[in-house]
Amino acid sequence: MTINHVLGIETSCDETAVALYSNSGLIAHHVYSQIPLHREWGGVVPELASRDHVRKLLPLVNQIKEQYPIDAIAYTQGPGLIGALLVGASLAKTLGFAWRIPTLGVHHMEAHLMAVMLDEPKPTFPFVALLISGGHSQIVYVEQLGHYQLLGESIDDAAGEAFDKTAKLMGLPYPGGPELAKLAAQGDANAFDFPRPMCNRPGFSMSFSGLKTAVRTALQDDAVNKADVAASFQAAVVDTLLIKAKRALQQTNATRLVMVGGVSANQYLREEAAKRFSTQGVDVFYPKKEFCTDNGAMVAYLGWLKFQQGQCDADLAIRVKTRCEM
Ligand code: KG4
Ligand code: ZN
């Protein structure tokens, strides 16, 4: 059976997202954000996330099913919140059984990675990728689909987590990353000389948790300009990411840098990357902003690629993983 229309289901955290990818490209995608639900608590409440996925997912799938045929279903199997993942996986497997079509669990970060292929220009393999989300900060050498070499990662907070925690320290609402970035746009990135952790050591490991302490200290001065703190913090994270990325490009002789995951939506990161690499013969790629943060299109697309290779779930068991290797 040839597989043309692939439904993608993403429920790993606080977005309920579905999409349909076919031989002719992306046909439909819908994202329902739970931001208003969690904002009151200052962060994602896992049980509330799961319950909201239960409410929102089937109506979103129906919107697609009413308009298009579906030949196969890909869903996020992990990493993510266990209850949230179970909602997507259970529905995917149930519909797969009922409709007699194949299903496939995919890796959330691999889906983020391949999101860069959803639009033109697409990078050709091989390339160096910065996978930077709320849960992960990794530098990966990507030889081709399915062939990944992890060069290094954050040993503590992920880049997005650092944005979120620092935003909370500054009294900004959830989700902290984009709020902090907005404030940073009005500040001076050179106002504070925050540390660039682990940049003076060889290798690709990163650490972002110490930055919180530096920010906390700066905030002790009541008269401090918060926009300056935000801009200086953002500059420290971006500088660290790009120093490590440059090292990875040099070591692998790659001439393409891909930035994916929620933090790759950051405008300052995009501008800095362009500034630093345009003169060095390195092309920089990232998805459009709606495909940097969690979405169903990346899951549908990765599923579509893997179904073309003949991959699919071997049985009806519902398996999810809160943590897993790509
Ligand atoms: O990829 P994503 O949507 O979910 C995970 O897989 O974690 O990433 C979410 C993360 C959050 O930490 C959020 O604060 C961060 O991406 N983020 C940003 C921006 N937009 C989202 N961080 C910095 N600047 C942004 N513009
Ligand atoms: Zn994500």
Short mmCIF file of N, CA and C in Angstrom, two decimals, residues 4-10 16-22 25-32 56-74 91 95 99 101 291 295-301:
data_model
loop_
_atom_site.label_atom_id
_atom_site.label_comp_id
_atom_site.label_asym_id
_atom_site.label_seq_id
_atom_site.Cartn_x
_atom_site.Cartn_y
_atom_site.Cartn_z
N ASN A 4 0.08 8.11 1.16
CA ASN A 4 0.11 9.48 0.67
C ASN A 4 -0.20 10.46 1.80
N HIS A 5 -1.44 10.43 2.32
CA HIS A 5 -1.84 11.41 3.34
C HIS A 5 -1.54 10.92 4.75
N VAL A 6 -0.64 11.63 5.44
CA VAL A 6 -0.26 11.24 6.81
C VAL A 6 -0.76 12.28 7.80
N LEU A 7 -1.55 11.80 8.76
CA LEU A 7 -2.01 12.66 9.85
C LEU A 7 -0.92 12.71 10.91
N GLY A 8 -0.59 13.90 11.41
CA GLY A 8 0.39 14.05 12.49
C GLY A 8 -0.31 14.53 13.74
N ILE A 9 0.04 13.92 14.89
CA ILE A 9 -0.57 14.30 16.17
C ILE A 9 0.54 14.65 17.16
N GLU A 10 0.47 15.85 17.72
CA GLU A 10 1.49 16.30 18.69
C GLU A 10 0.79 16.71 19.98
N THR A 16 -1.91 21.34 21.66
CA THR A 16 -2.58 20.22 20.99
C THR A 16 -2.50 20.56 19.52
N ALA A 17 -1.81 19.71 18.74
CA ALA A 17 -1.59 20.08 17.35
C ALA A 17 -1.78 18.89 16.42
N VAL A 18 -2.38 19.15 15.27
CA VAL A 18 -2.58 18.12 14.26
C VAL A 18 -2.22 18.71 12.90
N ALA A 19 -1.90 17.85 11.95
CA ALA A 19 -1.60 18.32 10.59
C ALA A 19 -1.74 17.16 9.62
N LEU A 20 -1.83 17.50 8.35
CA LEU A 20 -1.87 16.49 7.31
C LEU A 20 -0.79 16.81 6.28
N TYR A 21 0.12 15.85 6.09
CA TYR A 21 1.18 16.01 5.09
C TYR A 21 0.99 14.95 4.01
N SER A 22 1.11 15.35 2.75
CA SER A 22 0.88 14.40 1.66
C SER A 22 2.00 14.47 0.64
N GLY A 25 2.83 17.84 -0.29
CA GLY A 25 3.26 18.81 0.72
C GLY A 25 2.28 18.92 1.87
N LEU A 26 2.44 19.99 2.63
CA LEU A 26 1.58 20.20 3.80
C LEU A 26 0.21 20.68 3.34
N ILE A 27 -0.83 19.97 3.79
CA ILE A 27 -2.18 20.29 3.33
C ILE A 27 -2.95 21.08 4.38
N ALA A 28 -2.80 20.71 5.63
CA ALA A 28 -3.55 21.41 6.70
C ALA A 28 -2.77 21.30 7.99
N HIS A 29 -2.88 22.31 8.84
CA HIS A 29 -2.35 22.14 10.20
C HIS A 29 -3.05 23.08 11.16
N HIS A 30 -3.31 22.55 12.36
CA HIS A 30 -4.02 23.31 13.38
C HIS A 30 -3.27 23.16 14.71
N VAL A 31 -3.11 24.28 15.41
CA VAL A 31 -2.49 24.23 16.74
C VAL A 31 -3.45 24.88 17.73
N TYR A 32 -3.74 24.15 18.80
CA TYR A 32 -4.51 24.75 19.87
C TYR A 32 -3.56 24.94 21.05
N LYS A 56 -9.48 18.64 23.43
CA LYS A 56 -9.26 19.34 22.16
C LYS A 56 -8.82 18.47 21.00
N LEU A 57 -8.19 17.33 21.28
CA LEU A 57 -7.54 16.59 20.20
C LEU A 57 -8.52 16.02 19.16
N LEU A 58 -9.55 15.32 19.63
CA LEU A 58 -10.45 14.66 18.67
C LEU A 58 -11.16 15.66 17.76
N PRO A 59 -11.68 16.77 18.29
CA PRO A 59 -12.29 17.76 17.39
C PRO A 59 -11.30 18.28 16.33
N LEU A 60 -10.02 18.44 16.70
CA LEU A 60 -9.02 18.91 15.72
C LEU A 60 -8.80 17.84 14.64
N VAL A 61 -8.73 16.59 15.06
CA VAL A 61 -8.55 15.49 14.09
C VAL A 61 -9.76 15.44 13.15
N ASN A 62 -10.95 15.61 13.73
CA ASN A 62 -12.17 15.56 12.92
C ASN A 62 -12.20 16.63 11.84
N GLN A 63 -11.67 17.81 12.19
CA GLN A 63 -11.62 18.90 11.19
C GLN A 63 -10.88 18.44 9.95
N ILE A 64 -9.82 17.66 10.15
CA ILE A 64 -9.03 17.18 9.01
C ILE A 64 -9.74 16.00 8.34
N LYS A 65 -10.24 15.08 9.15
CA LYS A 65 -10.87 13.86 8.61
C LYS A 65 -12.09 14.19 7.74
N GLU A 66 -12.82 15.26 8.12
CA GLU A 66 -14.01 15.63 7.35
C GLU A 66 -13.65 16.12 5.94
N GLN A 67 -12.43 16.61 5.78
CA GLN A 67 -12.06 17.20 4.48
C GLN A 67 -11.13 16.36 3.62
N TYR A 68 -10.36 15.47 4.27
CA TYR A 68 -9.31 14.79 3.50
C TYR A 68 -9.24 13.30 3.85
N PRO A 69 -8.71 12.49 2.94
CA PRO A 69 -8.45 11.09 3.27
C PRO A 69 -7.23 11.00 4.20
N ILE A 70 -7.15 9.96 5.00
CA ILE A 70 -5.98 9.75 5.86
C ILE A 70 -5.50 8.31 5.65
N ASP A 71 -4.23 8.16 5.25
CA ASP A 71 -3.68 6.83 4.94
C ASP A 71 -2.85 6.26 6.08
N ALA A 72 -2.39 7.12 6.99
CA ALA A 72 -1.52 6.66 8.08
C ALA A 72 -1.46 7.76 9.15
N ILE A 73 -1.08 7.38 10.35
CA ILE A 73 -1.03 8.35 11.45
C ILE A 73 0.33 8.31 12.14
N ALA A 74 0.97 9.47 12.26
CA ALA A 74 2.19 9.59 13.05
C ALA A 74 1.86 10.39 14.31
N LEU A 91 -5.03 7.95 21.12
CA LEU A 91 -5.96 8.28 20.04
C LEU A 91 -5.40 7.78 18.70
N LEU A 95 -7.45 5.08 16.48
CA LEU A 95 -7.93 5.42 15.14
C LEU A 95 -7.26 4.53 14.09
N TRP A 99 -9.59 2.45 11.72
CA TRP A 99 -9.57 2.78 10.29
C TRP A 99 -8.70 1.80 9.49
N ILE A 101 -5.44 1.45 9.36
CA ILE A 101 -4.29 2.11 8.71
C ILE A 101 -3.09 2.05 9.66
N PHE A 291 6.58 26.94 12.97
CA PHE A 291 7.10 25.58 12.96
C PHE A 291 8.35 25.42 13.83
N ASN A 295 4.25 21.89 17.01
CA ASN A 295 3.23 21.92 15.95
C ASN A 295 3.01 20.50 15.42
N GLY A 296 1.94 20.32 14.68
CA GLY A 296 1.64 18.99 14.14
C GLY A 296 2.30 18.75 12.80
N ALA A 297 2.63 19.84 12.09
CA ALA A 297 3.20 19.70 10.75
C ALA A 297 4.51 18.92 10.78
N MET A 298 5.34 19.22 11.78
CA MET A 298 6.65 18.54 11.85
C MET A 298 6.48 17.04 12.11
N VAL A 299 5.43 16.67 12.87
CA VAL A 299 5.18 15.26 13.18
C VAL A 299 4.63 14.54 11.94
N ALA A 300 3.69 15.21 11.26
CA ALA A 300 3.12 14.64 10.04
C ALA A 300 4.23 14.45 8.99
N TYR A 301 5.10 15.45 8.88
CA TYR A 301 6.15 15.39 7.86
C TYR A 301 7.18 14.28 8.17
#
